Amino acid sequence: MSIVEIPNAEKVASFDVDVQNTFTPVCPDELPVAGGDSIAGELNRQAAFAAYRIGSKDAHSPQSVWVATEDKPQFSEVEGYENVDIRWNLHAVPGTKGFELIDGLPRPAEYDFFVWKGVEPDLHPYGACYHDFADKISTGVIEFLQVKGVDTVLVGGLATDYCVKLTALQLRKAGFRVILNLAATKGIAEETVNAAIKEMQSAGVEIISSVADLKVM
Ligand code: VGL
């Protein structure tokens, strides 16, 4: 992959999307993504290029309307809710191991801006920029980046094919230059990851293999 030039750190933010144990093999009964627990080093290297480090977490109620059961399995459709699409295994419940960021990352209070999403039982957003599917209720992250004068966002996290993809697309739509770092993200399935990368590229998201592809202008 070719070298991608980025501005000085003051105009750059680094986004750690949902890098929680719940999306790693540390929590095999939740939503484990292979290698999800291995990306902290690359996310920290990526953050070194940015003046602002942003994080997000899923924060879900055990009473959520989308929780999969034996007769209503994972990926089956949920009807009757505007901001929920399919069922998932229960994941990212505050107070559990799965809710915590993976080892090697800062604590949430050490980030410059942090988003907790999906707190309501009938909200299951994927992107970290809006609480709802219609992109109406901002989580505030876009406004934070605008106020700080950021124009370029480096993105990594879990999972490439769901929350990382949606977050990258929302940031592009808001007018930022967005760079997805493949070494800092892992996805659920090869097919959906490849489709997600294509979709992001069509939307103008730039893709790098690792921070080794970055060059500060
Ligand atoms: C995610 C599926 C369900 C993600 C969250 O963080 O990518 N994927 N909930």
Coordinates of C-alpha atoms and ligand atoms in Angstrom, one line a residue:
M1 CA 0.0 0.0 0.0
S2 CA 1.3 3.5 -0.8
I3 CA 2.2 6.2 1.6
V4 CA -0.6 8.4 2.9
E5 CA 0.3 11.9 3.9
I6 CA -1.4 13.4 7.0
P7 CA -1.3 16.8 8.6
N8 CA 0.4 17.7 11.9
A9 CA -1.1 16.2 15.0
E10 CA -3.2 19.3 15.9
K11 CA -5.5 18.6 13.0
V12 CA -5.7 14.8 13.6
A13 CA -7.8 12.6 15.9
S14 CA -7.4 8.9 16.5
F15 CA -10.6 6.9 17.1
D16 CA -10.7 3.6 19.1
V17 CA -14.1 2.2 18.2
D18 CA -15.6 -0.3 20.7
V19 CA -12.3 -1.9 21.7
Q20 CA -14.0 -3.9 24.5
N21 CA -13.3 -7.5 25.7
T22 CA -16.9 -8.4 24.7
F23 CA -15.7 -8.3 21.0
T24 CA -12.7 -10.6 21.7
P25 CA -12.0 -14.2 22.5
V26 CA -11.7 -13.1 26.2
C27 CA -15.5 -13.3 26.1
P28 CA -16.3 -16.4 24.0
D29 CA -20.1 -16.3 24.9
E30 CA -20.6 -12.7 23.8
L31 CA -19.4 -11.5 20.3
P32 CA -15.8 -12.8 20.0
V33 CA -13.9 -11.4 17.0
A34 CA -10.7 -13.4 16.2
G35 CA -7.6 -11.3 17.2
G36 CA -9.7 -8.6 18.7
D37 CA -7.6 -8.6 21.8
S38 CA -4.4 -8.0 19.8
I39 CA -4.9 -4.5 18.5
A40 CA -4.0 -2.3 21.5
G41 CA -0.3 -1.8 20.4
E42 CA -1.3 -0.6 16.9
L43 CA -4.1 1.7 18.3
N44 CA -1.5 3.2 20.6
R45 CA 0.9 3.8 17.7
Q46 CA -1.9 5.3 15.7
A47 CA -2.8 7.7 18.6
A48 CA 0.8 9.0 18.6
F49 CA 0.0 10.8 15.3
A50 CA -3.0 12.6 16.8
A51 CA -3.6 15.5 19.3
Y52 CA -7.0 14.0 20.2
R53 CA -7.8 10.5 21.2
I54 CA -11.4 9.5 21.0
G55 CA -13.0 6.3 22.3
S56 CA -16.4 4.6 22.2
K57 CA -18.0 1.7 24.0
D58 CA -21.2 -0.2 23.6
A59 CA -23.0 0.0 27.0
H60 CA -26.0 -2.3 26.9
S61 CA -28.8 -3.2 29.3
P62 CA -29.3 -6.9 30.0
Q63 CA -33.0 -6.1 29.3
S64 CA -32.3 -4.9 25.7
V65 CA -35.0 -5.9 23.2
W66 CA -32.5 -7.3 20.8
V67 CA -31.0 -10.0 23.0
A68 CA -30.9 -13.4 21.2
T69 CA -32.6 -16.4 22.9
E70 CA -32.8 -20.1 22.0
D71 CA -35.9 -19.6 19.9
K72 CA -34.9 -16.2 18.6
P73 CA -31.3 -16.7 17.6
Q74 CA -28.5 -14.3 16.8
F75 CA -29.0 -12.5 13.4
S76 CA -32.8 -13.0 13.4
E77 CA -34.8 -9.9 12.7
V78 CA -36.3 -7.8 15.5
E79 CA -39.5 -6.1 14.5
G80 CA -41.3 -3.1 15.8
Y81 CA -38.3 -0.9 16.7
E82 CA -36.9 2.0 14.8
N83 CA -33.4 1.7 16.2
V84 CA -32.8 -2.0 16.4
D85 CA -32.4 -4.3 13.4
I86 CA -31.3 -7.8 14.4
R87 CA -30.7 -9.9 17.5
W88 CA -27.2 -10.3 19.0
N89 CA -25.9 -12.3 21.9
L90 CA -26.0 -10.1 25.0
H91 CA -22.8 -8.1 25.1
A92 CA -21.0 -5.1 26.6
V93 CA -23.0 -4.9 29.8
P94 CA -21.6 -2.3 32.2
G95 CA -20.1 -4.0 35.3
T96 CA -18.9 -7.1 33.4
K97 CA -15.5 -8.0 32.0
G98 CA -16.8 -7.7 28.4
F99 CA -17.6 -4.0 29.0
E100 CA -14.0 -3.1 29.8
L101 CA -11.6 -1.9 27.2
I102 CA -9.0 -4.5 26.2
D103 CA -5.7 -4.7 28.0
G104 CA -3.1 -2.2 26.8
L105 CA -5.4 0.8 26.2
P106 CA -5.8 3.9 28.3
R107 CA -8.8 4.0 30.7
P108 CA -11.8 5.9 29.3
A109 CA -11.2 8.9 31.6
E110 CA -7.8 9.3 29.9
Y111 CA -9.3 9.9 26.4
D112 CA -10.0 13.4 25.1
F113 CA -13.6 12.5 24.3
F114 CA -15.6 9.3 24.9
V115 CA -18.9 7.9 23.7
W116 CA -21.1 5.4 25.4
K117 CA -23.8 4.1 23.1
G118 CA -26.8 1.7 23.1
V119 CA -27.6 2.5 26.7
E120 CA -31.4 2.4 26.1
P121 CA -32.9 -1.1 25.8
D122 CA -34.4 -0.1 22.4
L123 CA -31.3 1.5 20.9
H124 CA -28.6 -0.5 19.2
P125 CA -26.6 1.9 17.1
Y126 CA -23.5 0.7 15.2
G127 CA -21.8 4.0 14.4
A128 CA -20.4 6.0 17.3
C129 CA -21.5 9.4 16.0
Y130 CA -25.3 9.0 16.4
H131 CA -27.5 7.3 19.0
D132 CA -30.2 6.5 16.4
F133 CA -30.3 4.8 12.9
A134 CA -31.5 8.1 11.2
D135 CA -28.4 10.0 12.3
K136 CA -30.5 12.6 14.1
I137 CA -29.3 12.3 17.7
S138 CA -25.6 13.2 17.8
T139 CA -23.4 11.6 20.4
G140 CA -21.4 14.9 20.3
V141 CA -18.2 13.5 18.8
I142 CA -18.6 15.2 15.4
E143 CA -19.2 18.6 17.1
F144 CA -16.2 18.0 19.4
L145 CA -13.9 17.3 16.4
Q146 CA -15.2 20.4 14.6
V147 CA -14.7 22.7 17.6
K148 CA -11.1 21.4 17.9
G149 CA -10.4 22.1 14.2
V150 CA -9.7 18.4 13.4
D151 CA -9.9 17.5 9.7
T152 CA -8.4 14.0 9.6
V153 CA -9.5 11.0 11.7
L154 CA -7.6 7.8 12.0
V155 CA -9.9 4.9 12.7
G156 CA -9.4 1.5 14.3
G157 CA -11.4 -0.8 16.6
L158 CA -14.0 -3.6 16.6
A159 CA -15.6 -4.8 14.5
T160 CA -14.4 -3.7 11.0
D161 CA -17.7 -4.9 9.4
Y162 CA -20.1 -3.2 11.8
C163 CA -19.3 -0.5 14.2
V164 CA -16.0 0.6 12.7
K165 CA -17.6 0.8 9.2
L166 CA -20.6 2.8 10.3
T167 CA -18.4 5.2 12.4
A168 CA -16.0 5.7 9.4
L169 CA -19.0 6.4 7.1
Q170 CA -20.6 8.8 9.5
L171 CA -17.3 10.8 9.9
R172 CA -16.9 10.9 6.1
K173 CA -20.5 12.2 5.7
A174 CA -19.7 14.9 8.3
G175 CA -16.8 16.1 6.0
F176 CA -13.8 14.7 7.7
R177 CA -10.9 13.0 5.9
V178 CA -11.1 9.4 7.3
I179 CA -8.2 6.8 7.3
L180 CA -9.0 3.2 8.3
N181 CA -5.9 1.4 9.7
L182 CA -6.3 -2.3 8.9
A183 CA -3.7 -3.3 11.5
A184 CA -5.8 -1.6 14.2
T185 CA -9.1 -3.3 13.3
K186 CA -10.5 -6.9 13.2
G187 CA -13.8 -8.1 11.8
I188 CA -16.4 -10.7 12.3
A189 CA -16.3 -12.5 8.9
E190 CA -14.1 -12.2 5.8
E191 CA -17.0 -11.7 3.4
T192 CA -18.5 -8.8 5.3
V193 CA -15.1 -7.3 6.1
N194 CA -14.3 -7.2 2.3
A195 CA -17.7 -5.7 1.5
A196 CA -17.2 -3.2 4.3
I197 CA -13.8 -2.1 3.0
K198 CA -15.3 -1.6 -0.5
E199 CA -18.2 0.4 0.8
M200 CA -15.8 2.6 2.9
Q201 CA -13.5 3.1 -0.1
S202 CA -16.5 4.1 -2.3
A203 CA -17.4 6.7 0.3
G204 CA -13.9 8.1 0.2
V205 CA -12.4 6.5 3.2
E206 CA -8.6 5.9 2.7
I207 CA -7.2 2.6 3.8
I208 CA -3.7 1.9 5.3
S209 CA -2.1 -1.4 6.2
S210 CA -0.6 0.0 9.4
V211 CA 0.9 3.3 10.7
A212 CA 4.0 2.4 8.7
D213 CA 2.0 3.8 5.7
L214 CA 1.6 7.2 7.3
K215 CA 3.8 10.2 6.6
V216 CA 3.3 13.6 8.4
M217 CA 3.3 16.4 5.8
Ligands
VGL1 C1 -20.9 -4.6 17.0 C2 -22.3 -6.3 16.3 C3 -23.1 -6.0 17.4 C4 -19.6 -3.9 16.8 C5 -21.7 -4.3 18.0 O1 -19.1 -3.2 17.7 O2 -19.0 -3.9 15.7 N1 -21.1 -5.6 16.2 N2 -22.8 -5.0 18.2

